[in-house]
Each structure stands twice: as C-alpha cells, then as structure tokens.
PDB file of N, CA and C in Angstrom:
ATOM      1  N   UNK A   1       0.809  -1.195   0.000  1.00 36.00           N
ATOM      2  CA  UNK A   1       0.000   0.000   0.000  1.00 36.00           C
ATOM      3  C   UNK A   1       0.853   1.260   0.000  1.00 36.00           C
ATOM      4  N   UNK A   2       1.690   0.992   0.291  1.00 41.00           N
ATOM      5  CA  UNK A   2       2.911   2.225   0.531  1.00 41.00           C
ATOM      6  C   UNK A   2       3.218   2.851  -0.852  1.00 41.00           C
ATOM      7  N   UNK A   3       3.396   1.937  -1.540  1.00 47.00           N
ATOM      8  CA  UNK A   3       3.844   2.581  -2.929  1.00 47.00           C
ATOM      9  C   UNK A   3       2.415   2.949  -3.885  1.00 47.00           C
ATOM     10  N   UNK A   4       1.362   2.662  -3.670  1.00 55.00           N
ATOM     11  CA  UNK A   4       0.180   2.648  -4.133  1.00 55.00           C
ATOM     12  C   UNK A   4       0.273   4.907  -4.260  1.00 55.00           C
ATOM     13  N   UNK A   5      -0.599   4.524  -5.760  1.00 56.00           N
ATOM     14  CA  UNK A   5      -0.521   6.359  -5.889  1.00 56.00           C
ATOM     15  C   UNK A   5      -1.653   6.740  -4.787  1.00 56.00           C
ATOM     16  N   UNK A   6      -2.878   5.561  -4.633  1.00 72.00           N
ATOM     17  CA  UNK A   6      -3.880   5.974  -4.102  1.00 72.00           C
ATOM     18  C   UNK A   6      -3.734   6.484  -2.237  1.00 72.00           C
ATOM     19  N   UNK A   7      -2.740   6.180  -1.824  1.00 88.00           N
ATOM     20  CA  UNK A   7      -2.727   6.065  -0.674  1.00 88.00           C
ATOM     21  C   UNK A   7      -2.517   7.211  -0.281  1.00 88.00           C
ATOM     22  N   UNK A   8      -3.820   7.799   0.850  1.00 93.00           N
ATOM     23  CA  UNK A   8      -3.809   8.744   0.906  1.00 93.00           C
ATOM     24  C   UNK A   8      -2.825   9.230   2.066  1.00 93.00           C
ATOM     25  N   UNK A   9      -1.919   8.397   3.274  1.00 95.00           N
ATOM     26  CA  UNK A   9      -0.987   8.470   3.911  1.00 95.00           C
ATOM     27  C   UNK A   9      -0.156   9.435   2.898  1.00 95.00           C
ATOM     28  N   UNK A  10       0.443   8.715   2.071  1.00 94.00           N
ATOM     29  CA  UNK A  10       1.525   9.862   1.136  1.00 94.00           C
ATOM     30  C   UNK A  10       1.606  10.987   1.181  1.00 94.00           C
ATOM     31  N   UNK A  11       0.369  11.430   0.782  1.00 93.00           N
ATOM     32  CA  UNK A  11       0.006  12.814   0.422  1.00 93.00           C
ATOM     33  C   UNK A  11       0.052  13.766   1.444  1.00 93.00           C
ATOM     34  N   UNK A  12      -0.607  12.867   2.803  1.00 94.00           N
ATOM     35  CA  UNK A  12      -0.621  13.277   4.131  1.00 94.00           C
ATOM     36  C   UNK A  12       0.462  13.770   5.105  1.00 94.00           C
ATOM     37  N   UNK A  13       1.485  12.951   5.095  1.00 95.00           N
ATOM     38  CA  UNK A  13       3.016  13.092   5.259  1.00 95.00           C
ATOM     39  C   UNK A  13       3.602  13.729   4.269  1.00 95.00           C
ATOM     40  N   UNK A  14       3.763  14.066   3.365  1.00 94.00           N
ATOM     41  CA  UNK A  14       4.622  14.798   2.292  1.00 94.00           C
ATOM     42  C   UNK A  14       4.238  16.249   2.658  1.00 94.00           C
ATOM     43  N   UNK A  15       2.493  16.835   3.114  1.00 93.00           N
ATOM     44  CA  UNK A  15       2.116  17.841   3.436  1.00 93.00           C
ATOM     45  C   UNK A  15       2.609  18.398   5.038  1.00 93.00           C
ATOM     46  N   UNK A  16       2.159  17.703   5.944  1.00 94.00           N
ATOM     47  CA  UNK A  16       1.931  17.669   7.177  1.00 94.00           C
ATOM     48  C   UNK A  16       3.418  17.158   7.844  1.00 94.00           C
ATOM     49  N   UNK A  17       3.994  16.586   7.508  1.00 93.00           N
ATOM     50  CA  UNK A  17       5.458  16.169   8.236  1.00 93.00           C
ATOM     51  C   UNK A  17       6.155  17.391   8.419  1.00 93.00           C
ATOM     52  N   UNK A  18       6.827  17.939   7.740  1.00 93.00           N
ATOM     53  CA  UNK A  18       6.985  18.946   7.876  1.00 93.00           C
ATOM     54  C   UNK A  18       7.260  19.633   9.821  1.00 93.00           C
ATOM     55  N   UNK A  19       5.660  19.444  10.046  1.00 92.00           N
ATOM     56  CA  UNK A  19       5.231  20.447  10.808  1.00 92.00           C
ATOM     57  C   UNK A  19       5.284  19.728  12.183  1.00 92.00           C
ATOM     58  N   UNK A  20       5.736  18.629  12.101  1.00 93.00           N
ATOM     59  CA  UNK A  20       6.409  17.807  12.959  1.00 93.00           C
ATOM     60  C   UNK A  20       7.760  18.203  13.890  1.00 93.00           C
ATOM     61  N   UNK A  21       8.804  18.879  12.771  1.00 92.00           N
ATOM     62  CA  UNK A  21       9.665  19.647  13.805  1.00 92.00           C
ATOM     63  C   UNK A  21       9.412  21.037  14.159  1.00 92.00           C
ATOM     64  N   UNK A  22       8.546  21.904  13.906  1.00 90.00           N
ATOM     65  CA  UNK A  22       7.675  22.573  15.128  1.00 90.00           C
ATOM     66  C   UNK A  22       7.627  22.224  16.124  1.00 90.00           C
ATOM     67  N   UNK A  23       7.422  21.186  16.344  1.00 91.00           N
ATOM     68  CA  UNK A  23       6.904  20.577  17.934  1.00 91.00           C
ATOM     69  C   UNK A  23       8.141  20.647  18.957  1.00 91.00           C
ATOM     70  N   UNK A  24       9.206  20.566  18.348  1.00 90.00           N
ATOM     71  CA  UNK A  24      10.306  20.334  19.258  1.00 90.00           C
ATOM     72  C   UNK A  24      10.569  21.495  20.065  1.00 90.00           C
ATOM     73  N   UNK A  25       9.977  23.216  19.556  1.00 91.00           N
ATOM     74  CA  UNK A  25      10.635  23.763  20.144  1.00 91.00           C
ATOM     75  C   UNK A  25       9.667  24.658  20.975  1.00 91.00           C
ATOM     76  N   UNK A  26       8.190  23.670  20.858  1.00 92.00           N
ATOM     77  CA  UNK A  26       7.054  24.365  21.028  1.00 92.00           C
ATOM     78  C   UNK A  26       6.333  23.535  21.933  1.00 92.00           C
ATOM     79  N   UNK A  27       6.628  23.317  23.449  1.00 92.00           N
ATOM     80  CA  UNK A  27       6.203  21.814  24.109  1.00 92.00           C
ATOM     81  C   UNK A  27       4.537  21.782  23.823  1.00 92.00           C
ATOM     82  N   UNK A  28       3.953  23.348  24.107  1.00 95.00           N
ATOM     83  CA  UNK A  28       2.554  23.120  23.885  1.00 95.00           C
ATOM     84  C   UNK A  28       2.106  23.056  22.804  1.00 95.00           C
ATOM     85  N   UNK A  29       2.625  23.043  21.772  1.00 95.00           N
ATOM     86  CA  UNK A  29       2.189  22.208  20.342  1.00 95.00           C
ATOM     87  C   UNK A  29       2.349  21.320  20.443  1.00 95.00           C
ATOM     88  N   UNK A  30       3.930  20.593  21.053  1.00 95.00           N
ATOM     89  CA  UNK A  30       3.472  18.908  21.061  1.00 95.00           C
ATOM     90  C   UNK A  30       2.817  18.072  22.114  1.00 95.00           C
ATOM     91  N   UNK A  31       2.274  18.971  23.293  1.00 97.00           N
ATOM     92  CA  UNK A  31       1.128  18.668  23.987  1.00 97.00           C
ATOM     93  C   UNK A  31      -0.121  18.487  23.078  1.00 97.00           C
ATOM     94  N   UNK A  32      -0.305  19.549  22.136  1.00 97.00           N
ATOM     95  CA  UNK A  32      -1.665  19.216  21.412  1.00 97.00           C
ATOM     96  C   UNK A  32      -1.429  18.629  20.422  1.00 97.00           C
ATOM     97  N   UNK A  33      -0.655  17.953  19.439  1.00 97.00           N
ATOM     98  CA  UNK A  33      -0.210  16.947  18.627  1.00 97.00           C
ATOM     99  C   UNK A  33      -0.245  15.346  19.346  1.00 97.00           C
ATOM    100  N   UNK A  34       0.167  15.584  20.145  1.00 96.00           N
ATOM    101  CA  UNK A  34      -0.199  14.200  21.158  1.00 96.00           C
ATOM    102  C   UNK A  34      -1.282  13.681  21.516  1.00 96.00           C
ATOM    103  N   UNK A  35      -1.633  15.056  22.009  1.00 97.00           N
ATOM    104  CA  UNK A  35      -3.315  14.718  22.308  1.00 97.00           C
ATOM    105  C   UNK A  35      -4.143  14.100  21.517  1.00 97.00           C
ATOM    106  N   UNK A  36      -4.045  14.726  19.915  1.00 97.00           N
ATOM    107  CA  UNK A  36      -4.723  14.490  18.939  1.00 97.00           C
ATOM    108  C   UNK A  36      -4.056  12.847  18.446  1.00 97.00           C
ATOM    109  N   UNK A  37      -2.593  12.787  18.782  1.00 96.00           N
ATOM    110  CA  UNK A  37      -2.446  11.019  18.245  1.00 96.00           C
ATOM    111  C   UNK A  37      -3.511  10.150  18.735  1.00 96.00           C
ATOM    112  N   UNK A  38      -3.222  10.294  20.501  1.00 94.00           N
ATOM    113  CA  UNK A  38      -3.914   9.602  21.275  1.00 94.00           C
ATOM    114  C   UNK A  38      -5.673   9.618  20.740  1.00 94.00           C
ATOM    115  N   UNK A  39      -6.267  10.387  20.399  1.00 95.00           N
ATOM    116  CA  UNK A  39      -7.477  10.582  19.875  1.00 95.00           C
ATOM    117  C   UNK A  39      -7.879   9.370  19.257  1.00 95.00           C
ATOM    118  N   UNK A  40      -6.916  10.187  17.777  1.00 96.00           N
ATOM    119  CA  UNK A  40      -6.791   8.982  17.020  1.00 96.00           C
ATOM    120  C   UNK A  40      -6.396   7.540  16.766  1.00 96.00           C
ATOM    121  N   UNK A  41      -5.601   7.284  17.489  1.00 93.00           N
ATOM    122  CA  UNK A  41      -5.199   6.293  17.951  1.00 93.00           C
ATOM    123  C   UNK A  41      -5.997   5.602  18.943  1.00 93.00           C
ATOM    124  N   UNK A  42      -7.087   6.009  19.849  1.00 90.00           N
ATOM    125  CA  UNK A  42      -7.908   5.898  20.582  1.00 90.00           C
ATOM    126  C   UNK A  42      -9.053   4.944  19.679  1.00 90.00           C
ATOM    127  N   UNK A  43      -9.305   5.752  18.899  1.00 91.00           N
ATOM    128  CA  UNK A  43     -10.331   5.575  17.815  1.00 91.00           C
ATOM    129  C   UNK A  43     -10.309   4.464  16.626  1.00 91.00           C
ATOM    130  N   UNK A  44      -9.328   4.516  16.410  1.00 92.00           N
ATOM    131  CA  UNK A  44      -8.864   3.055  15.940  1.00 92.00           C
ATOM    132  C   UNK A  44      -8.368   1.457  16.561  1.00 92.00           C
ATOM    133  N   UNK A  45      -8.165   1.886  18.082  1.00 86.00           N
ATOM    134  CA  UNK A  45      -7.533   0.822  18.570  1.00 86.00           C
ATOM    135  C   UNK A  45      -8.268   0.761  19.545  1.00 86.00           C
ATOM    136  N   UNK A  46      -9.519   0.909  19.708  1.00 73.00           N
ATOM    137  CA  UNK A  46     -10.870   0.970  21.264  1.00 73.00           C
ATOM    138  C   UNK A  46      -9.823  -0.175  22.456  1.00 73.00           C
ATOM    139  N   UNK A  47     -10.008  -0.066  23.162  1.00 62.00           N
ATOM    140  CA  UNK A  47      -9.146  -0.661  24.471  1.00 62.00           C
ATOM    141  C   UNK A  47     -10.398  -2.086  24.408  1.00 62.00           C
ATOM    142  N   UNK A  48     -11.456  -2.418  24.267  1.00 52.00           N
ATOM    143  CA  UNK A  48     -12.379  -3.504  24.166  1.00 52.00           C
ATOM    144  C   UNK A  48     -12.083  -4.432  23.329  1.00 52.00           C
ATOM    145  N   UNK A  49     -11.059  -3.934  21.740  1.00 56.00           N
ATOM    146  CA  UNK A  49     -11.215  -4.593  21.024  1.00 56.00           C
ATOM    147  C   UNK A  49      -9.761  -5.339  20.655  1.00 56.00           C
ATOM    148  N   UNK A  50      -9.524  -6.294  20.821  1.00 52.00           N
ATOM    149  CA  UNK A  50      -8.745  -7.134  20.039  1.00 52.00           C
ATOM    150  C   UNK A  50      -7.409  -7.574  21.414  1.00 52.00           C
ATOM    151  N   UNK A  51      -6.592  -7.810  21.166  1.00 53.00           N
ATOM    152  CA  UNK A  51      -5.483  -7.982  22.394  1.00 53.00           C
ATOM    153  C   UNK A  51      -5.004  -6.674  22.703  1.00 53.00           C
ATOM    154  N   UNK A  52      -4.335  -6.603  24.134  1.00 58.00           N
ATOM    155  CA  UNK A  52      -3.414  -5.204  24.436  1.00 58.00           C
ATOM    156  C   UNK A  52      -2.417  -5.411  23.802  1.00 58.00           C
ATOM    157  N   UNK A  53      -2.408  -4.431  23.828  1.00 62.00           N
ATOM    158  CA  UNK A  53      -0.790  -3.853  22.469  1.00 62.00           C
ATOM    159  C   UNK A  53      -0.919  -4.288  21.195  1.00 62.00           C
ATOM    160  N   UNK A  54      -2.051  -4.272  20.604  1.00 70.00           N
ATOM    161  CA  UNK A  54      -2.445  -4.154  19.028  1.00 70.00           C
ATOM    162  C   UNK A  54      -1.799  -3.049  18.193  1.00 70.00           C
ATOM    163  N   UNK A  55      -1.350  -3.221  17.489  1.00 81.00           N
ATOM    164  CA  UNK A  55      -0.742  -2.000  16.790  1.00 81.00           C
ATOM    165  C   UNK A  55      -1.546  -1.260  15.933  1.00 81.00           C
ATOM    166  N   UNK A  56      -1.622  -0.157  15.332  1.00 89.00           N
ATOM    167  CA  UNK A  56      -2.197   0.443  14.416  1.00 89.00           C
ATOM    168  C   UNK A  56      -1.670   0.062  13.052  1.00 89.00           C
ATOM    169  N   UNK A  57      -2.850  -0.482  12.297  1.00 91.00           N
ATOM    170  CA  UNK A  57      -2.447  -0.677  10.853  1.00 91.00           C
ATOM    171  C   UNK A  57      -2.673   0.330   9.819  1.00 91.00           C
ATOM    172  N   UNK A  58      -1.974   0.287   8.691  1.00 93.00           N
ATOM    173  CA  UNK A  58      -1.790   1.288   8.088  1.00 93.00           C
ATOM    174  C   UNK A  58      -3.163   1.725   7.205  1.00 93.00           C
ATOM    175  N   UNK A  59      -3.907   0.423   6.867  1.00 92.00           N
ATOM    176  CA  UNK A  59      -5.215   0.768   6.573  1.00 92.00           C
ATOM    177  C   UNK A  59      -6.409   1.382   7.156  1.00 92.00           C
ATOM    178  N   UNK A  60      -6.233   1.291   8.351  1.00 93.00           N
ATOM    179  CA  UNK A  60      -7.116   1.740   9.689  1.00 93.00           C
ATOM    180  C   UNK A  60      -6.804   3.529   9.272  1.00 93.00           C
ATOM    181  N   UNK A  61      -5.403   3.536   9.540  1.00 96.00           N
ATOM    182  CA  UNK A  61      -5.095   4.880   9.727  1.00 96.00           C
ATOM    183  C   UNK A  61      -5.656   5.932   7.812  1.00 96.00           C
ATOM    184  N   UNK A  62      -5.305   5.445   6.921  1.00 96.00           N
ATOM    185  CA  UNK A  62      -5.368   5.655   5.782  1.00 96.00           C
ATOM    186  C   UNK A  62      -6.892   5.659   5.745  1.00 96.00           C
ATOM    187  N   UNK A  63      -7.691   4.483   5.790  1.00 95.00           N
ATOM    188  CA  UNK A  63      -9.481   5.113   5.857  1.00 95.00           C
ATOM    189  C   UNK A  63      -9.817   6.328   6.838  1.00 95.00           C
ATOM    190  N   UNK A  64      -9.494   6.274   8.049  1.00 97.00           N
ATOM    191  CA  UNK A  64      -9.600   7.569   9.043  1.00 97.00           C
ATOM    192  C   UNK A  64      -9.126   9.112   8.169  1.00 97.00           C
ATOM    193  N   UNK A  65      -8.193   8.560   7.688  1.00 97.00           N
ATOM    194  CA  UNK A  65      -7.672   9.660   6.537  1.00 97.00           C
ATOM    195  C   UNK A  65      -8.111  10.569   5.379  1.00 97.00           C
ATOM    196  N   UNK A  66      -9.009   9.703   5.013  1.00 96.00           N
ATOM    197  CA  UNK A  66      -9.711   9.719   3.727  1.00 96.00           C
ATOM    198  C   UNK A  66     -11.063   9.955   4.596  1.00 96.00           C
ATOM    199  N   UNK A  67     -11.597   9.734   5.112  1.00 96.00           N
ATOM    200  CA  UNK A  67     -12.875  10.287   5.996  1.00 96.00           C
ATOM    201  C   UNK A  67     -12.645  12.222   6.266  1.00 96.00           C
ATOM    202  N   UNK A  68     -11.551  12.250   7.126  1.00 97.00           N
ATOM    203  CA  UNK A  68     -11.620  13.344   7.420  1.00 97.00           C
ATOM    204  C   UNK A  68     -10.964  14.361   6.608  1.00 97.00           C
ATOM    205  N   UNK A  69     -10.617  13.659   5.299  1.00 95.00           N
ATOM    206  CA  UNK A  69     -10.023  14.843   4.317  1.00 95.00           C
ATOM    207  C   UNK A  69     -11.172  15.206   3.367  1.00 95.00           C
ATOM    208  N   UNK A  70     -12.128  14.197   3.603  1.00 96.00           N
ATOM    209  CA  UNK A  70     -13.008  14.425   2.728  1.00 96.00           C
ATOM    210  C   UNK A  70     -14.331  15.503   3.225  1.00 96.00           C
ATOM    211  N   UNK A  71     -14.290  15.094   4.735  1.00 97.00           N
ATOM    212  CA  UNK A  71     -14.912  16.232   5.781  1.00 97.00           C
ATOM    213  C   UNK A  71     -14.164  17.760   5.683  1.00 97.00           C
ATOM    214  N   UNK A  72     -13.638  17.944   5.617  1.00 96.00           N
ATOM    215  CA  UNK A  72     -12.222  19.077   5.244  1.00 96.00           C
ATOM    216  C   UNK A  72     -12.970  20.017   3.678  1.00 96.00           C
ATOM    217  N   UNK A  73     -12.966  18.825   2.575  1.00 96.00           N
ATOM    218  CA  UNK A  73     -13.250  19.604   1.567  1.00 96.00           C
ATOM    219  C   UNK A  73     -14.462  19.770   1.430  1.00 96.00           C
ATOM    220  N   UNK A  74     -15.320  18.987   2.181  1.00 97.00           N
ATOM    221  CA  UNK A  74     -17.008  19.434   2.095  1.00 97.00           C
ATOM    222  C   UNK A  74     -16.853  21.028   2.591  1.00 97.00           C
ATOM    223  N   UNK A  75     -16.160  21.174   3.440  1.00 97.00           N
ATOM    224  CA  UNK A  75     -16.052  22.168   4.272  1.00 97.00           C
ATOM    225  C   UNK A  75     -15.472  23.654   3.594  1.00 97.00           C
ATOM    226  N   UNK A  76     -14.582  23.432   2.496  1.00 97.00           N
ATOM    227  CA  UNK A  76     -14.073  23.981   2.149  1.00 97.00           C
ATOM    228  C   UNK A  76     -13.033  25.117   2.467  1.00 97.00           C
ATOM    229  N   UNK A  77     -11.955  23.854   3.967  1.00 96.00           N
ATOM    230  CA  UNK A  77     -11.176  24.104   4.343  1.00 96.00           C
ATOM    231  C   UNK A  77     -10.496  24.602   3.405  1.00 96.00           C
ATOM    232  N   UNK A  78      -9.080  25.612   4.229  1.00 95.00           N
ATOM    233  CA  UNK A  78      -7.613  25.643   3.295  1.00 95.00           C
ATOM    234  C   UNK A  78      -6.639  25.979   4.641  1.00 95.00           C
ATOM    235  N   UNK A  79      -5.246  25.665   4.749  1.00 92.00           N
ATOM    236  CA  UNK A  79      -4.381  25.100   5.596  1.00 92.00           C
ATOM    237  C   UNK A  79      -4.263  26.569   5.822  1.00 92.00           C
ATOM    238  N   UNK A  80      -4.505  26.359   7.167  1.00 93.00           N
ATOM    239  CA  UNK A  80      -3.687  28.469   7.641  1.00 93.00           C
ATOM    240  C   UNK A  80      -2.329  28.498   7.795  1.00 93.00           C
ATOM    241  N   UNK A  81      -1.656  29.586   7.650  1.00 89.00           N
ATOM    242  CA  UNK A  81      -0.335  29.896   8.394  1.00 89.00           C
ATOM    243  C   UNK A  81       0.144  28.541   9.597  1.00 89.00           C
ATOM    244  N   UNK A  82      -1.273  29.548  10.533  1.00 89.00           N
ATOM    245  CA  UNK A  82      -0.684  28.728  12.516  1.00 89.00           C
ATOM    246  C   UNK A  82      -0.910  27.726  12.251  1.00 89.00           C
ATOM    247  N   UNK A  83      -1.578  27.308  13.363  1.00 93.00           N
ATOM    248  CA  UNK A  83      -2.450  25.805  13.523  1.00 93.00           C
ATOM    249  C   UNK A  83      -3.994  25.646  14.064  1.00 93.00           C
ATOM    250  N   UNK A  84      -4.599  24.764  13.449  1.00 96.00           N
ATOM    251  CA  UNK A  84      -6.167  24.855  14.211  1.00 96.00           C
ATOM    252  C   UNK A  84      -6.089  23.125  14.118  1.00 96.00           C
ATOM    253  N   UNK A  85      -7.402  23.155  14.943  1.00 97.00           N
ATOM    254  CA  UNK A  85      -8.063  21.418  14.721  1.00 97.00           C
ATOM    255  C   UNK A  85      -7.476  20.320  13.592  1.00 97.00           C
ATOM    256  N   UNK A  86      -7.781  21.082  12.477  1.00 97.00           N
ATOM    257  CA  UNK A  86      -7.421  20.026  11.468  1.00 97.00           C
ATOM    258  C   UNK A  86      -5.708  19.988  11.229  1.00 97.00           C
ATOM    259  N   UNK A  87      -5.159  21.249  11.725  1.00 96.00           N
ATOM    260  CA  UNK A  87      -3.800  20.859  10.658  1.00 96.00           C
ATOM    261  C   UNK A  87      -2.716  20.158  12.201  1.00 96.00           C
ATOM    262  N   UNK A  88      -3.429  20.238  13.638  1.00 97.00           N
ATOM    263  CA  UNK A  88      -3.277  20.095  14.639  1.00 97.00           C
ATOM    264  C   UNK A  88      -3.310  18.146  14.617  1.00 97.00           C
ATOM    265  N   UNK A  89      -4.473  17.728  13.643  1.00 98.00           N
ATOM    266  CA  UNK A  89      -5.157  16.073  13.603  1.00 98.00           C
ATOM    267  C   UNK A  89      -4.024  15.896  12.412  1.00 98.00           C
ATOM    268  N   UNK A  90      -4.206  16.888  11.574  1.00 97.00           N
ATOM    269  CA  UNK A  90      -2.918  15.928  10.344  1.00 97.00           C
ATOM    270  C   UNK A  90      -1.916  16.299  10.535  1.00 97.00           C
ATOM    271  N   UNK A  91      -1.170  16.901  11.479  1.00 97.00           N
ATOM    272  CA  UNK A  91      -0.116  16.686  12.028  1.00 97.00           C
ATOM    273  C   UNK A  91       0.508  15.811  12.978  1.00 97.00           C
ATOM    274  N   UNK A  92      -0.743  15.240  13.825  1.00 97.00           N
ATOM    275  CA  UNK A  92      -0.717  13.780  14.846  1.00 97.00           C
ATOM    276  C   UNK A  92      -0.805  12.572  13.854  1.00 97.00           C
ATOM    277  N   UNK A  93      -1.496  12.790  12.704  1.00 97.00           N
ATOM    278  CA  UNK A  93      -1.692  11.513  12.048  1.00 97.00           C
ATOM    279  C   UNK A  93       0.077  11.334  11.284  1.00 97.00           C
ATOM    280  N   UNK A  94       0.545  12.315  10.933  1.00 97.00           N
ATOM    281  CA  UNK A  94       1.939  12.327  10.667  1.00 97.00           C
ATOM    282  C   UNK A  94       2.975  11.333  11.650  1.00 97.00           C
ATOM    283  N   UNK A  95       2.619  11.952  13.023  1.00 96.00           N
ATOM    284  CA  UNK A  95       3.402  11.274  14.015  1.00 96.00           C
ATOM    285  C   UNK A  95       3.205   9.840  14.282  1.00 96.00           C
ATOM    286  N   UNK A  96       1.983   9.468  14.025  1.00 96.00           N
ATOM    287  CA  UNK A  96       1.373   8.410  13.883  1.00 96.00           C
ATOM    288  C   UNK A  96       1.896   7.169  12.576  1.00 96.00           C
ATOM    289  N   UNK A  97       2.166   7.794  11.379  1.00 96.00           N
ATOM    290  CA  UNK A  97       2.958   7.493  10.457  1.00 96.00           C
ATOM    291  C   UNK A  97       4.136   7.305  10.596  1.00 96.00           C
ATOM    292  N   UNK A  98       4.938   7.920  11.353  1.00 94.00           N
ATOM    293  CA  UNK A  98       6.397   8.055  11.843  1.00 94.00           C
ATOM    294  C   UNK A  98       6.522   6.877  13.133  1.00 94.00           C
ATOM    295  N   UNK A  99       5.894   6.867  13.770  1.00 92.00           N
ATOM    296  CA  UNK A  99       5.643   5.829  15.275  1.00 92.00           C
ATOM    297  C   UNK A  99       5.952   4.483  14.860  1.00 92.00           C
ATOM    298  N   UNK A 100       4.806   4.451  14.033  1.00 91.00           N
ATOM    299  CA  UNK A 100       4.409   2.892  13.685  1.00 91.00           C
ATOM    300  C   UNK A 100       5.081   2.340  12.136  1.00 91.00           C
ATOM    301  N   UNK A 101       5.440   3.367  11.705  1.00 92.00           N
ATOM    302  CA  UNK A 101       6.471   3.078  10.531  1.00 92.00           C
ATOM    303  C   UNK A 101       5.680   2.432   9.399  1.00 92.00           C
ATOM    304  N   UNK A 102       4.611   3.413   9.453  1.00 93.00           N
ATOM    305  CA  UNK A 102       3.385   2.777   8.337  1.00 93.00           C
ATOM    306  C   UNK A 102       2.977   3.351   6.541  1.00 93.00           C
ATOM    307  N   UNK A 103       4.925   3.758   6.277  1.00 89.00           N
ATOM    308  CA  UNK A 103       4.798   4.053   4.941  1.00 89.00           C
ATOM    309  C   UNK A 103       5.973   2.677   4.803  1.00 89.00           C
ATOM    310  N   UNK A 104       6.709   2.443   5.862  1.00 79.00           N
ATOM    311  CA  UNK A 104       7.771   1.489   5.270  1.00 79.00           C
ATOM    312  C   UNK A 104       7.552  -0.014   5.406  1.00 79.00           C
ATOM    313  N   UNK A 105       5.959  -0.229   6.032  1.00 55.00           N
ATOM    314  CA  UNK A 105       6.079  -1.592   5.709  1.00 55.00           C
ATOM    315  C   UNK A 105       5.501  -2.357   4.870  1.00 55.00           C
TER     316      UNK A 105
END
C-alpha cells in the first residue's frame, strides 16, 4: 500500500510532516499533537477490542484519513499559516505514520 498512488498516507506526510519539527521547540504544540495522536489512535484501537498492544495498521489509519479529508473539503477548508483542529489532527496523524512506521512496511 505504501507505494500505491492511491494512498492517501503519502500525500498526508509529504504535506503535514513537515510540521512535525515545530513541535520540538514548542512543548505546547506537542502537547496538542499528542493529544490528537492519542485521539486517534484511541479511535482506531478501542481498548475492548482485540489484544493489548495491538498495533495500528496502516489501513485503519489511511481510511480515518480519507474520511476526514473528505470532511475538510465538504467544508471547504484551506491550511492556515498557525495551527487549528485540522492541521493540529494531520499533524498527529503524521506522528502516527512516523511511530508505527506505516509508509515502510
């Protein structure tokens, strides 16, 4: 899926990574980048379902992806300067990509 054009991870990280080393020098950005992994990561991996320490798969994360980018353009978002909600979520989903190493496997 990694090399797939369709995958919307790619697009996601090529945009949003980036904004990943921001965080280093900004603890309360990566307080709220965290927050938002855990969200997401929350949301995909419910604590009810499956064994502890399930990992996040890259398809899980990639449909979540494509849901809320598509919520984005109904909306007729566009990426600000700072940061808000969304570029705050595709910047955790970045870290999330980076964590679990879910363009390289």
């Amino acid at each position: 899926m990694n090399d797939s054009p369709g995958c919307p991870l790619i697009g996601v990280a090529a945009t949003y990574l980036p904004r990943l080393s921001e965080t280093t020098s900004e603890p309360g950005l990566m307080a709220a980048v965290d927050q938002h992994a855990a969200a997401v990561r929350d949301a995909l991996i419910p604590a009810q379902r499956g064994p502890r320490g399930r990992t996040l798969r890259r398809e899980e994360l990639a449909d979540y992806v494509l849901g809320f980018t598509d919520r984005l353009a109904e909306a007729d978002w566009t990426e600000p300067v700072g940061h808000d909600f969304a570029t705050l979520r595709m910047t955790a989903v970045c870290w999330l990509i980076r964590e679990y190493d879910l363009l390289d496997a």
